[in-house]
CSV table of C-alpha atoms in Angstrom, one decimal:
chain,number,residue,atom,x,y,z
F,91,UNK,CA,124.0,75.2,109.5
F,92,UNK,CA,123.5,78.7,108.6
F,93,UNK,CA,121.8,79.4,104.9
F,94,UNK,CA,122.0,83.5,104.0
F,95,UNK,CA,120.1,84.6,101.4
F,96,UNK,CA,120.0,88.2,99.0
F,97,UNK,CA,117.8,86.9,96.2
F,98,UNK,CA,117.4,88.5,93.2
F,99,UNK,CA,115.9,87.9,89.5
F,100,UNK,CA,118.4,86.0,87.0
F,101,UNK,CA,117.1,85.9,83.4
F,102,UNK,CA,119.0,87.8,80.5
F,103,UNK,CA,117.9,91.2,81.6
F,104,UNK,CA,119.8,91.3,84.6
F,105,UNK,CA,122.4,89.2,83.5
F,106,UNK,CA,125.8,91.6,84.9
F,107,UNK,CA,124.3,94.0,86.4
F,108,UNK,CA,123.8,92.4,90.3
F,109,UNK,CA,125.8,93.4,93.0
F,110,UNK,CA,127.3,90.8,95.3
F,111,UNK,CA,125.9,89.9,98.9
F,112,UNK,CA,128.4,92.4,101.1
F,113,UNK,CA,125.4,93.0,102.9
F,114,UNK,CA,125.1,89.3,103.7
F,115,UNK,CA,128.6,89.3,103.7
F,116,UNK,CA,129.0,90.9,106.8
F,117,UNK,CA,126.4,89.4,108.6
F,118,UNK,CA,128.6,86.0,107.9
F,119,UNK,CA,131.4,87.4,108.6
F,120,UNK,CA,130.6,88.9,112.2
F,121,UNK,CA,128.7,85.7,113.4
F,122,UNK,CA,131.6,83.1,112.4
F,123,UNK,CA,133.8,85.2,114.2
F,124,UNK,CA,131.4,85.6,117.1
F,125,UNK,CA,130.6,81.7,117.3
F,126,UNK,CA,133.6,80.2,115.6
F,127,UNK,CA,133.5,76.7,115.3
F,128,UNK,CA,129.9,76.0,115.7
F,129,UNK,CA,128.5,77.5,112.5
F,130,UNK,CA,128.5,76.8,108.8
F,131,UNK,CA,127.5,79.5,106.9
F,132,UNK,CA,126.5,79.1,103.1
F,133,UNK,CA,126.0,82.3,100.8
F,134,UNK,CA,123.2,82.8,97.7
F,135,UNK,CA,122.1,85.1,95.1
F,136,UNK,CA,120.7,82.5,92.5
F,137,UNK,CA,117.0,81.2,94.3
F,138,UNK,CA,117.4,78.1,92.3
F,139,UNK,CA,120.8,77.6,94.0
F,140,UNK,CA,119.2,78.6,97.2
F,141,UNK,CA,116.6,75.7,97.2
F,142,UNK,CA,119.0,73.4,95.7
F,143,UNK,CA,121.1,73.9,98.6
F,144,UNK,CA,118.6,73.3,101.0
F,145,UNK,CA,116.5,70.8,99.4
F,146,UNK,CA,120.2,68.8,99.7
F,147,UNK,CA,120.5,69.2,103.1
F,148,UNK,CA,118.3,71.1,106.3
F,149,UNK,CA,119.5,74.6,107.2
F,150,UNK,CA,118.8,75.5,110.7
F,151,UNK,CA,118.9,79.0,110.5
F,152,UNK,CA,117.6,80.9,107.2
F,153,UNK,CA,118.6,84.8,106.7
F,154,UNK,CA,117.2,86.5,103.9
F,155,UNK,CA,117.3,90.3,103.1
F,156,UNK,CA,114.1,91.8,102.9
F,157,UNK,CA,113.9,94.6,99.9
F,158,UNK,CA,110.7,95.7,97.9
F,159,UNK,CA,112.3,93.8,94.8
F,160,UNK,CA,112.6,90.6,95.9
F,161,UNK,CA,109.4,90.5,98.7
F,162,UNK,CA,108.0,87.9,96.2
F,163,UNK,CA,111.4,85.9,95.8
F,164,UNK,CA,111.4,85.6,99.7
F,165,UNK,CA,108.0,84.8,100.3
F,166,UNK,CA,108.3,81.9,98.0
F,167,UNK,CA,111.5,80.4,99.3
F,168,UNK,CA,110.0,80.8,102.8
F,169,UNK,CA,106.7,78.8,101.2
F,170,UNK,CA,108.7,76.1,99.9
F,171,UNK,CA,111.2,76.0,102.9
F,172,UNK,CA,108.3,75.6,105.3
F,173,UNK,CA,106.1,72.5,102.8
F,174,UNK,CA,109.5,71.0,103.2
F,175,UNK,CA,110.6,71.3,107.0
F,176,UNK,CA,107.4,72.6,109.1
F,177,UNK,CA,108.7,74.6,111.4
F,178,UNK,CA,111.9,73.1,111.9
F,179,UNK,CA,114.4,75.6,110.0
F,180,UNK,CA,114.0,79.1,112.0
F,181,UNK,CA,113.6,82.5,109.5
F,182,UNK,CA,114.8,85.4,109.8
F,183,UNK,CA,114.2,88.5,107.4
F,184,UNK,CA,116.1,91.4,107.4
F,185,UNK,CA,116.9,94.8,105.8
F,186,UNK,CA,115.1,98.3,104.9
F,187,UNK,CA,112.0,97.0,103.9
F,188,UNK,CA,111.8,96.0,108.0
F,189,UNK,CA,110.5,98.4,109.4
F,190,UNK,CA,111.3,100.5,112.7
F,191,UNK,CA,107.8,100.7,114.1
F,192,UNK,CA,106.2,98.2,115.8
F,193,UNK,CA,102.9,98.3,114.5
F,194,UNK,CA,104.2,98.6,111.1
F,195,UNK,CA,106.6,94.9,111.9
F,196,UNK,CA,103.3,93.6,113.7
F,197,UNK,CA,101.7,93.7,110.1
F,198,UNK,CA,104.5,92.4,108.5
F,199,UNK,CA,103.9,88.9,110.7
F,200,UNK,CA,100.3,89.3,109.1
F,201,UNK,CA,101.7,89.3,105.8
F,202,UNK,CA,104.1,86.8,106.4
F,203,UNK,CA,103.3,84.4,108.5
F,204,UNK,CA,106.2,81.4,107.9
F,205,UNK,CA,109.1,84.8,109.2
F,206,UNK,CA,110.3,83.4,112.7
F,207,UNK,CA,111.7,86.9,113.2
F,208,UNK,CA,113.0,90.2,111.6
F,209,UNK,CA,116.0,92.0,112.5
F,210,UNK,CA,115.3,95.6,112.7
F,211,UNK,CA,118.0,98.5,111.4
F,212,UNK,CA,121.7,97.1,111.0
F,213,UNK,CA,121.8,93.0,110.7
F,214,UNK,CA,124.8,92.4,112.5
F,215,UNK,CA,123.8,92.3,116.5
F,216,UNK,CA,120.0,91.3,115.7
F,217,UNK,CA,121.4,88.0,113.6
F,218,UNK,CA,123.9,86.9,116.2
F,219,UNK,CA,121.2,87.3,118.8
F,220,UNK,CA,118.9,85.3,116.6
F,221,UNK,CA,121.7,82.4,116.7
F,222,UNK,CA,123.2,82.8,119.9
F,223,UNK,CA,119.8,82.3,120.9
F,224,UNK,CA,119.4,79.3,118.9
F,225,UNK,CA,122.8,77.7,120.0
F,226,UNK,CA,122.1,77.9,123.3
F,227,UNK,CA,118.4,75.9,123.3
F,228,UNK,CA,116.6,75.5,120.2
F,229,UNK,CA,113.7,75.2,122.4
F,230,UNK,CA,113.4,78.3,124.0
F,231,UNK,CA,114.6,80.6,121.6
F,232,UNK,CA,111.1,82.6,121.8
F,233,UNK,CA,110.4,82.9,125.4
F,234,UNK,CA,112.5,86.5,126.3
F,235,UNK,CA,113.7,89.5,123.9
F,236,UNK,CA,116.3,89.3,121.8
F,237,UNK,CA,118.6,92.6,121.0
F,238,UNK,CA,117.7,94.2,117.7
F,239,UNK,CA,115.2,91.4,117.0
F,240,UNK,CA,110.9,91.4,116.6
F,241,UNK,CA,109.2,88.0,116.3
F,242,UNK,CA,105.9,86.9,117.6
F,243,UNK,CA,105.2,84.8,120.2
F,244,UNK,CA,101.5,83.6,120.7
F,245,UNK,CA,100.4,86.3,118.6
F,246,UNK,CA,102.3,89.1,120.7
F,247,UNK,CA,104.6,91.3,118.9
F,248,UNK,CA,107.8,91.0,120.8
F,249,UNK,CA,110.5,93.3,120.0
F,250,UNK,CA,113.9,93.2,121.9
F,251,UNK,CA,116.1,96.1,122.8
F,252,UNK,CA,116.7,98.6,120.1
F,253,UNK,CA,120.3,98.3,118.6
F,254,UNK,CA,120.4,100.8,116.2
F,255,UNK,CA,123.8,101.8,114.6
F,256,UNK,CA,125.7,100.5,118.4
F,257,UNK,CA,127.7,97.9,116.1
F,258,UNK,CA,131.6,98.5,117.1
F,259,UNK,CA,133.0,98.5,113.3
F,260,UNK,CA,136.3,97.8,114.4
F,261,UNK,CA,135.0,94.5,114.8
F,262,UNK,CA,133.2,93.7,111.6
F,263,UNK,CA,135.4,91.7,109.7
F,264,UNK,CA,135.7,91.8,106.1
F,265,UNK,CA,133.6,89.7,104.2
F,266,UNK,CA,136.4,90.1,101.7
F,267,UNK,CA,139.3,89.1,103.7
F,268,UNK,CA,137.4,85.9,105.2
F,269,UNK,CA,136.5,84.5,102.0
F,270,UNK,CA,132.8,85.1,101.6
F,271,UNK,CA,132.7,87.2,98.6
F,272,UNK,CA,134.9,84.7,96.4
F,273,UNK,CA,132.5,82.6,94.7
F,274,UNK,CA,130.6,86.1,93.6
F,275,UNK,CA,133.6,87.9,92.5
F,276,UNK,CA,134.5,85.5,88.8
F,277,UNK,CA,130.5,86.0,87.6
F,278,UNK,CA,128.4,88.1,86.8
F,279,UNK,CA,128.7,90.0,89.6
F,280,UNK,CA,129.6,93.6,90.3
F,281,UNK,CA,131.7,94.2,93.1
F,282,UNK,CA,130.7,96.7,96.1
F,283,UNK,CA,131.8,98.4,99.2
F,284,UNK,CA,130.4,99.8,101.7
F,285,UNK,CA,131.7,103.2,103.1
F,286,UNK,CA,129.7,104.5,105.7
F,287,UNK,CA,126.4,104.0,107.7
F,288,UNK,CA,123.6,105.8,108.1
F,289,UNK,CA,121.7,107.5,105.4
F,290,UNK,CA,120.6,111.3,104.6
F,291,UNK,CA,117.8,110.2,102.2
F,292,UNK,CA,113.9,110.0,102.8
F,293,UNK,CA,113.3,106.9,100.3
F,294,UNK,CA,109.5,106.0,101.3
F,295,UNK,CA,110.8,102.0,100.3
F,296,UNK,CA,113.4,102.3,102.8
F,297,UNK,CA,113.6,102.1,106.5
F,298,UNK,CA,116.0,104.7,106.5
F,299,UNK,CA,114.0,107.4,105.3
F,300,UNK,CA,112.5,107.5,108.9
F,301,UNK,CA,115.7,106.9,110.4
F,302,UNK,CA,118.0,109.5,108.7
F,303,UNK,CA,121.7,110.5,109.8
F,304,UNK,CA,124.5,112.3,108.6
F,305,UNK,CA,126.7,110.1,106.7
């Protein structure tokens, strides 16, 4: 059981003006394709949904995206998830406020110490790793690199092979088309697509601003 989280604020100031999970989306999309049949994979935007949800029932994987504007929102779900469950649940942040160098995602274990792991650069490959990892023995998921992945093990920084932008597009499917954007699409949600990769901009928030490409 797979719980995905991009948080944000809800009060009347941002009522209709979020943006649905595509990011998320994909994610979902890519790793119930990739391990179809063994995962159930829940979608949230609301955090009082979020910890509804898994105060009903244990997640064993949590995703959330990682952005300077909802830090706090994550930190707090991981608190509560962790008071709840120990260590059972592994969790994963991901996104631009993840850094690409190591020292820099050595400090965010610091920072944060109930994050299992962070995905580095695109979420796709890092994520599935993170649950292929986790399908094949629970146990072990921490003792060798995982692809696009850094977590900590025994307070080493351990940081698999760097993914990048390899992710074959062609076989991304749409979070759209399987279904994963329908509960956001009748709210107060605006709708969003996503039309390329990579990122031209130097934004000092952003992850990208070291990594920059042509669009």
């Amino acid at each position: 059981r797979i719980v995905l989280g991009d948080l944000s604020y809800h009060n009347r100031h941002t009522r209709r003006t979020g943006l649905i999970p595509l990011n998320i989306g994909y994610i979902a999309s890519y790793v119930a394709k990739k391990f179809a049949g063994s995962v159930d994979i829940i979608l949230h935007k609301d955090p009082k949904a979020f910890l509804d949800d898994i105060k009903n029932e244990e997640p064993s994987i949590i995703g959330l995206s990682f952005y300077y504007w909802n830090t706090n929102l994550n930190k707090e779900i991981t608190a509560v998830v962790r008071s709840l469950y120990g260590s059972g649940p592994v969790i994963v942040w991901g996104g631009p406020s993840v850094d690409s160098n190591e020292s820099e995602q050595a400090l965010l274990f610091k920072r944060f110490p109930g994050v299992d792991a962070y995905v580095v650069n695109e979420g796709e490959l890092g994520f599935a790793a993170v649950v292929e990892a986790a399908l094949s023995n629970r146990e072990s998921i921490w003792k060798a690199p995982l692809d696009g992945v850094a977590f900590n093990a025994n307070n080493d920084l351990v940081v698999g092979r760097d993914v990048g932008l390899s992710m074959d597009l062609s076989e991304l499917p749409s979070p759209f088309l399987t279904g994963y954007m329908d509960p956001f699409l009748n709210g107060d949600y605006l709708p969003l697509l996503q039309t390329s990769r990579l990122c031209p901009y130097q934004c000092s928030f952003c992850v990208s601003g070291k990594n920059t490409g042509k669009l």
